[in-house]
């Protein structure tokens, strides 16, 4: 921002950050910083990391800031959020409604371990079972605890956990999608997976051991055996992940 002055700068921002804090999106180069240099210096000192820093970094963090140089105080800078995970969930909801579903955004900040996220999704789904078609929509960005050597991604593993737990948890017919909006989930060519109550059995029927594959974080191979991988190709954008649970009466 300082280098651009006095030119007028417009930032049009796509967010994959939960909560859409503009300061955190791509490190927020055209908005106010997350904190002051003094905060960074004090934290590094408290962690006994200060002496490990290059001298130039120490010098920069020890130099008092000029508040007039902050992007937050620039009269020629403006930031506009034009796309986010929340935007994508609203678009999914509106399209589902046009297609005749009773569509609801249930959670737009789904984070944490995928197994816990699967339980959260299924609990919310069970609470919404009503005998009427419904589309329950979730969004956010989960994490995976790596214990094995398989290939997959957070969306594929989340879908696989739902495929494991869903048949016992839900009474209605259901189909569940979990996908990354960039079209790439982990180091694979899949965006995620689309699973249903038969996914777990299809993996077994096609020669796989779903429990062992899940323990090995091999969700890509498991969903490939079931024929349940979602492959879209790269989308050219990234606004985190989207999950959709479709419910239909028995």
Short mmCIF file of N, CA and C in Angstrom, two decimals, residues 56-167:
data_model
loop_
_atom_site.label_atom_id
_atom_site.label_comp_id
_atom_site.label_asym_id
_atom_site.label_seq_id
_atom_site.Cartn_x
_atom_site.Cartn_y
_atom_site.Cartn_z
N UNK A 56 17.90 -8.10 10.44
CA UNK A 56 17.03 -7.17 9.72
C UNK A 56 15.59 -7.26 10.23
N UNK A 57 15.14 -8.48 10.57
CA UNK A 57 13.78 -8.65 11.11
C UNK A 57 13.68 -8.04 12.50
N UNK A 58 14.70 -8.26 13.33
CA UNK A 58 14.71 -7.64 14.65
C UNK A 58 14.63 -6.12 14.54
N UNK A 59 15.40 -5.57 13.62
CA UNK A 59 15.42 -4.12 13.44
C UNK A 59 14.05 -3.61 13.02
N UNK A 60 13.41 -4.31 12.10
CA UNK A 60 12.10 -3.88 11.62
C UNK A 60 11.07 -3.92 12.75
N UNK A 61 11.05 -5.00 13.51
CA UNK A 61 10.05 -5.14 14.57
C UNK A 61 10.31 -4.20 15.73
N UNK A 62 11.55 -3.76 15.88
CA UNK A 62 11.89 -2.84 16.97
C UNK A 62 11.68 -1.38 16.59
N UNK A 63 11.41 -1.12 15.31
CA UNK A 63 11.22 0.26 14.84
C UNK A 63 9.78 0.69 15.07
N UNK A 64 9.56 1.81 15.75
CA UNK A 64 8.18 2.28 15.98
C UNK A 64 7.45 2.49 14.66
N UNK A 65 6.17 2.17 14.67
CA UNK A 65 5.36 2.30 13.46
C UNK A 65 4.83 3.73 13.31
N UNK A 66 4.68 4.14 12.06
CA UNK A 66 4.04 5.41 11.76
C UNK A 66 2.58 5.13 11.44
N UNK A 67 1.65 5.50 12.32
CA UNK A 67 0.24 5.17 12.08
C UNK A 67 -0.30 5.75 10.79
N UNK A 68 0.30 6.81 10.30
CA UNK A 68 -0.18 7.40 9.06
C UNK A 68 0.15 6.55 7.84
N UNK A 69 1.09 5.61 8.01
CA UNK A 69 1.48 4.76 6.89
C UNK A 69 0.66 3.48 6.80
N UNK A 70 -0.22 3.25 7.76
CA UNK A 70 -1.02 2.03 7.76
C UNK A 70 -2.07 2.06 6.67
N UNK A 71 -2.33 0.92 6.01
CA UNK A 71 -3.43 0.87 5.03
C UNK A 71 -4.76 1.30 5.63
N UNK A 72 -4.92 1.10 6.95
CA UNK A 72 -6.18 1.46 7.59
C UNK A 72 -6.41 2.97 7.56
N UNK A 73 -5.31 3.72 7.43
CA UNK A 73 -5.43 5.18 7.44
C UNK A 73 -5.29 5.78 6.05
N UNK A 74 -5.29 4.94 5.05
CA UNK A 74 -5.12 5.43 3.69
C UNK A 74 -6.47 5.88 3.12
N UNK A 75 -6.49 7.05 2.58
CA UNK A 75 -7.72 7.56 1.97
C UNK A 75 -7.88 7.07 0.54
N UNK A 76 -6.88 6.34 0.01
CA UNK A 76 -6.94 5.91 -1.38
C UNK A 76 -7.09 4.40 -1.49
N UNK A 77 -7.39 3.73 -0.39
CA UNK A 77 -7.53 2.27 -0.42
C UNK A 77 -8.94 1.88 0.00
N UNK A 78 -9.51 0.92 -0.72
CA UNK A 78 -10.81 0.39 -0.33
C UNK A 78 -10.84 -1.10 -0.65
N UNK A 79 -11.43 -1.87 0.25
CA UNK A 79 -11.48 -3.33 0.11
C UNK A 79 -12.93 -3.78 0.00
N UNK A 80 -13.19 -4.68 -0.95
CA UNK A 80 -14.55 -5.14 -1.20
C UNK A 80 -14.56 -6.67 -1.24
N UNK A 81 -15.31 -7.28 -0.35
CA UNK A 81 -15.46 -8.73 -0.34
C UNK A 81 -16.49 -9.11 -1.40
N UNK A 82 -16.06 -9.83 -2.44
CA UNK A 82 -16.98 -10.15 -3.54
C UNK A 82 -17.33 -11.63 -3.58
N UNK A 83 -16.65 -12.45 -2.79
CA UNK A 83 -16.97 -13.87 -2.77
C UNK A 83 -16.43 -14.51 -1.51
N UNK A 84 -17.19 -15.43 -0.94
CA UNK A 84 -16.77 -16.08 0.30
C UNK A 84 -17.50 -17.40 0.42
N UNK A 85 -17.15 -18.16 1.44
CA UNK A 85 -17.86 -19.41 1.69
C UNK A 85 -19.33 -19.14 1.94
N UNK A 86 -19.63 -18.09 2.70
CA UNK A 86 -21.03 -17.75 2.99
C UNK A 86 -21.77 -17.43 1.69
N UNK A 87 -21.14 -16.70 0.79
CA UNK A 87 -21.77 -16.42 -0.51
C UNK A 87 -22.11 -17.72 -1.23
N UNK A 88 -21.18 -18.67 -1.20
CA UNK A 88 -21.41 -19.93 -1.92
C UNK A 88 -22.55 -20.72 -1.28
N UNK A 89 -22.64 -20.70 0.05
CA UNK A 89 -23.72 -21.42 0.72
C UNK A 89 -25.08 -20.81 0.38
N UNK A 90 -25.13 -19.50 0.31
CA UNK A 90 -26.39 -18.83 -0.05
C UNK A 90 -26.79 -19.21 -1.47
N UNK A 91 -25.80 -19.27 -2.38
CA UNK A 91 -26.10 -19.66 -3.76
C UNK A 91 -26.62 -21.09 -3.83
N UNK A 92 -26.00 -21.99 -3.06
CA UNK A 92 -26.47 -23.38 -3.02
C UNK A 92 -27.89 -23.44 -2.48
N UNK A 93 -28.14 -22.73 -1.39
CA UNK A 93 -29.48 -22.73 -0.79
C UNK A 93 -30.53 -22.22 -1.78
N UNK A 94 -30.23 -21.13 -2.45
CA UNK A 94 -31.21 -20.54 -3.35
C UNK A 94 -31.49 -21.46 -4.54
N UNK A 95 -30.43 -22.12 -5.05
CA UNK A 95 -30.64 -23.04 -6.16
C UNK A 95 -31.46 -24.24 -5.71
N UNK A 96 -31.17 -24.75 -4.51
CA UNK A 96 -31.93 -25.89 -4.00
C UNK A 96 -33.40 -25.53 -3.84
N UNK A 97 -33.68 -24.33 -3.39
CA UNK A 97 -35.07 -23.90 -3.25
C UNK A 97 -35.75 -23.84 -4.62
N UNK A 98 -35.03 -23.34 -5.62
CA UNK A 98 -35.60 -23.29 -6.97
C UNK A 98 -35.89 -24.69 -7.50
N UNK A 99 -35.11 -25.67 -7.03
CA UNK A 99 -35.29 -27.05 -7.45
C UNK A 99 -36.32 -27.80 -6.60
N UNK A 100 -36.95 -27.09 -5.67
CA UNK A 100 -38.05 -27.68 -4.92
C UNK A 100 -37.71 -28.24 -3.56
N UNK A 101 -36.47 -28.04 -3.10
CA UNK A 101 -36.09 -28.54 -1.78
C UNK A 101 -36.38 -27.49 -0.70
N UNK A 102 -36.69 -27.96 0.48
CA UNK A 102 -36.70 -27.08 1.65
C UNK A 102 -35.25 -26.96 2.10
N UNK A 103 -34.62 -25.86 1.78
CA UNK A 103 -33.17 -25.72 1.95
C UNK A 103 -32.84 -24.80 3.12
N UNK A 104 -31.87 -25.22 3.92
CA UNK A 104 -31.48 -24.46 5.10
C UNK A 104 -29.96 -24.48 5.25
N UNK A 105 -29.37 -23.32 5.52
CA UNK A 105 -27.96 -23.26 5.91
C UNK A 105 -27.90 -23.56 7.40
N UNK A 106 -27.27 -24.68 7.74
CA UNK A 106 -27.23 -25.14 9.13
C UNK A 106 -26.00 -24.60 9.86
N UNK A 107 -24.86 -24.60 9.20
CA UNK A 107 -23.61 -24.22 9.86
C UNK A 107 -22.67 -23.66 8.80
N UNK A 108 -22.25 -22.41 8.96
CA UNK A 108 -21.33 -21.81 8.00
C UNK A 108 -19.94 -21.64 8.59
N UNK A 109 -19.65 -22.37 9.67
CA UNK A 109 -18.32 -22.33 10.29
C UNK A 109 -17.94 -23.72 10.77
N UNK A 110 -18.07 -24.70 9.87
CA UNK A 110 -17.74 -26.08 10.22
C UNK A 110 -16.23 -26.25 10.19
N UNK A 111 -15.64 -26.45 11.36
CA UNK A 111 -14.19 -26.58 11.46
C UNK A 111 -13.86 -27.77 12.37
N UNK A 112 -12.58 -27.99 12.57
CA UNK A 112 -12.14 -29.07 13.46
C UNK A 112 -11.99 -30.39 12.74
N UNK A 113 -11.70 -31.42 13.51
CA UNK A 113 -11.42 -32.74 12.96
C UNK A 113 -12.62 -33.29 12.19
N UNK A 114 -12.35 -33.99 11.11
CA UNK A 114 -13.42 -34.47 10.23
C UNK A 114 -14.36 -35.47 10.91
N UNK A 115 -13.83 -36.27 11.80
CA UNK A 115 -14.70 -37.24 12.48
C UNK A 115 -15.70 -36.51 13.37
N UNK A 116 -15.22 -35.50 14.10
CA UNK A 116 -16.14 -34.70 14.92
C UNK A 116 -17.10 -33.92 14.04
N UNK A 117 -16.64 -33.43 12.91
CA UNK A 117 -17.51 -32.69 11.99
C UNK A 117 -18.60 -33.60 11.45
N UNK A 118 -18.26 -34.86 11.16
CA UNK A 118 -19.27 -35.82 10.67
C UNK A 118 -20.35 -36.02 11.72
N UNK A 119 -19.95 -36.12 12.97
CA UNK A 119 -20.93 -36.28 14.05
C UNK A 119 -21.82 -35.06 14.17
N UNK A 120 -21.22 -33.88 14.03
CA UNK A 120 -21.99 -32.63 14.07
C UNK A 120 -23.02 -32.60 12.95
N UNK A 121 -22.61 -32.97 11.74
CA UNK A 121 -23.51 -32.97 10.60
C UNK A 121 -24.65 -33.95 10.79
N UNK A 122 -24.34 -35.14 11.26
CA UNK A 122 -25.37 -36.16 11.42
C UNK A 122 -26.32 -35.81 12.56
N UNK A 123 -25.83 -35.20 13.62
CA UNK A 123 -26.71 -34.77 14.70
C UNK A 123 -27.68 -33.70 14.21
N UNK A 124 -27.17 -32.74 13.44
CA UNK A 124 -28.04 -31.70 12.90
C UNK A 124 -29.04 -32.28 11.91
N UNK A 125 -28.60 -33.26 11.13
CA UNK A 125 -29.49 -33.90 10.16
C UNK A 125 -30.61 -34.66 10.86
N UNK A 126 -30.24 -35.42 11.88
CA UNK A 126 -31.24 -36.19 12.62
C UNK A 126 -32.30 -35.27 13.22
N UNK A 127 -31.88 -34.09 13.68
CA UNK A 127 -32.82 -33.14 14.27
C UNK A 127 -33.76 -32.56 13.23
N UNK A 128 -33.37 -32.62 11.94
CA UNK A 128 -34.20 -32.04 10.88
C UNK A 128 -35.01 -33.09 10.12
N UNK A 129 -34.88 -34.36 10.47
CA UNK A 129 -35.67 -35.39 9.78
C UNK A 129 -37.16 -35.13 10.03
N UNK A 130 -37.92 -35.00 8.96
CA UNK A 130 -39.33 -34.60 9.12
C UNK A 130 -40.26 -35.32 8.17
N UNK A 131 -39.73 -36.20 7.32
CA UNK A 131 -40.58 -36.86 6.34
C UNK A 131 -40.81 -36.04 5.10
N UNK A 132 -40.09 -34.91 4.96
CA UNK A 132 -40.23 -34.05 3.78
C UNK A 132 -38.85 -33.84 3.16
N UNK A 133 -38.77 -33.71 1.84
CA UNK A 133 -37.47 -33.47 1.21
C UNK A 133 -36.81 -32.21 1.77
N UNK A 134 -35.53 -32.32 2.08
CA UNK A 134 -34.82 -31.18 2.64
C UNK A 134 -33.36 -31.21 2.20
N UNK A 135 -32.80 -30.03 2.02
CA UNK A 135 -31.38 -29.87 1.72
C UNK A 135 -30.75 -29.09 2.87
N UNK A 136 -29.86 -29.74 3.59
CA UNK A 136 -29.19 -29.11 4.72
C UNK A 136 -27.76 -28.77 4.29
N UNK A 137 -27.38 -27.52 4.49
CA UNK A 137 -26.16 -27.00 3.90
C UNK A 137 -25.19 -26.58 5.00
N UNK A 138 -23.94 -26.96 4.81
CA UNK A 138 -22.87 -26.65 5.76
C UNK A 138 -21.68 -26.08 4.98
N UNK A 139 -20.85 -25.33 5.67
CA UNK A 139 -19.65 -24.82 5.02
C UNK A 139 -18.57 -24.53 6.03
N UNK A 140 -17.35 -24.49 5.57
CA UNK A 140 -16.23 -24.19 6.44
C UNK A 140 -14.97 -24.85 5.94
N UNK A 141 -14.12 -25.28 6.86
CA UNK A 141 -12.87 -25.93 6.48
C UNK A 141 -12.41 -26.79 7.64
N UNK A 142 -12.46 -28.10 7.45
CA UNK A 142 -12.12 -29.05 8.51
C UNK A 142 -10.65 -29.44 8.43
N UNK A 143 -10.25 -30.33 9.32
CA UNK A 143 -8.87 -30.82 9.35
C UNK A 143 -8.88 -32.34 9.49
N UNK A 144 -7.77 -32.95 9.15
CA UNK A 144 -7.60 -34.41 9.24
C UNK A 144 -6.41 -34.72 10.13
N UNK A 145 -6.59 -35.67 11.03
CA UNK A 145 -5.47 -36.18 11.81
C UNK A 145 -4.85 -37.35 11.05
N UNK A 146 -3.62 -37.16 10.61
CA UNK A 146 -2.95 -38.18 9.80
C UNK A 146 -2.36 -39.25 10.70
N UNK A 147 -2.84 -40.47 10.50
CA UNK A 147 -2.30 -41.62 11.23
C UNK A 147 -1.81 -42.70 10.27
N UNK A 148 -2.09 -42.55 9.00
CA UNK A 148 -1.71 -43.56 8.02
C UNK A 148 -0.94 -42.97 6.87
N UNK A 149 -0.80 -43.75 5.81
CA UNK A 149 0.02 -43.34 4.66
C UNK A 149 -0.80 -43.25 3.37
N UNK A 150 -2.14 -43.26 3.49
CA UNK A 150 -2.99 -43.23 2.30
C UNK A 150 -3.10 -41.85 1.69
N UNK A 151 -3.90 -41.77 0.64
CA UNK A 151 -4.12 -40.50 -0.06
C UNK A 151 -5.58 -40.11 0.07
N UNK A 152 -5.80 -38.82 0.20
CA UNK A 152 -7.17 -38.32 0.29
C UNK A 152 -7.14 -36.83 0.58
N UNK A 153 -8.15 -36.36 1.24
CA UNK A 153 -8.26 -34.96 1.60
C UNK A 153 -9.36 -34.82 2.63
N UNK A 154 -9.50 -33.63 3.18
CA UNK A 154 -10.46 -33.47 4.28
C UNK A 154 -11.89 -33.72 3.83
N UNK A 155 -12.24 -33.36 2.59
CA UNK A 155 -13.61 -33.58 2.13
C UNK A 155 -13.89 -35.04 1.86
N UNK A 156 -12.93 -35.74 1.27
CA UNK A 156 -13.12 -37.17 1.03
C UNK A 156 -13.21 -37.93 2.34
N UNK A 157 -12.36 -37.55 3.30
CA UNK A 157 -12.39 -38.27 4.58
C UNK A 157 -13.66 -37.93 5.37
N UNK A 158 -14.11 -36.69 5.29
CA UNK A 158 -15.37 -36.32 5.94
C UNK A 158 -16.52 -37.12 5.34
N UNK A 159 -16.56 -37.21 4.01
CA UNK A 159 -17.61 -37.99 3.35
C UNK A 159 -17.56 -39.45 3.78
N UNK A 160 -16.35 -39.99 3.93
CA UNK A 160 -16.21 -41.39 4.31
C UNK A 160 -16.69 -41.62 5.75
N UNK A 161 -16.41 -40.68 6.63
CA UNK A 161 -16.92 -40.79 8.00
C UNK A 161 -18.46 -40.75 8.02
N UNK A 162 -19.05 -39.86 7.21
CA UNK A 162 -20.51 -39.81 7.14
C UNK A 162 -21.05 -41.12 6.57
N UNK A 163 -20.36 -41.69 5.59
CA UNK A 163 -20.80 -42.97 5.02
C UNK A 163 -20.74 -44.08 6.06
N UNK A 164 -19.78 -44.00 6.97
CA UNK A 164 -19.66 -45.02 8.02
C UNK A 164 -20.75 -44.87 9.08
N UNK A 165 -21.02 -43.64 9.50
CA UNK A 165 -21.93 -43.39 10.61
C UNK A 165 -23.38 -43.20 10.19
N UNK A 166 -23.59 -42.73 8.96
CA UNK A 166 -24.92 -42.34 8.52
C UNK A 166 -25.97 -43.42 8.56
N UNK A 167 -25.67 -44.65 8.09
CA UNK A 167 -26.71 -45.68 8.07
C UNK A 167 -27.29 -45.99 9.45
#
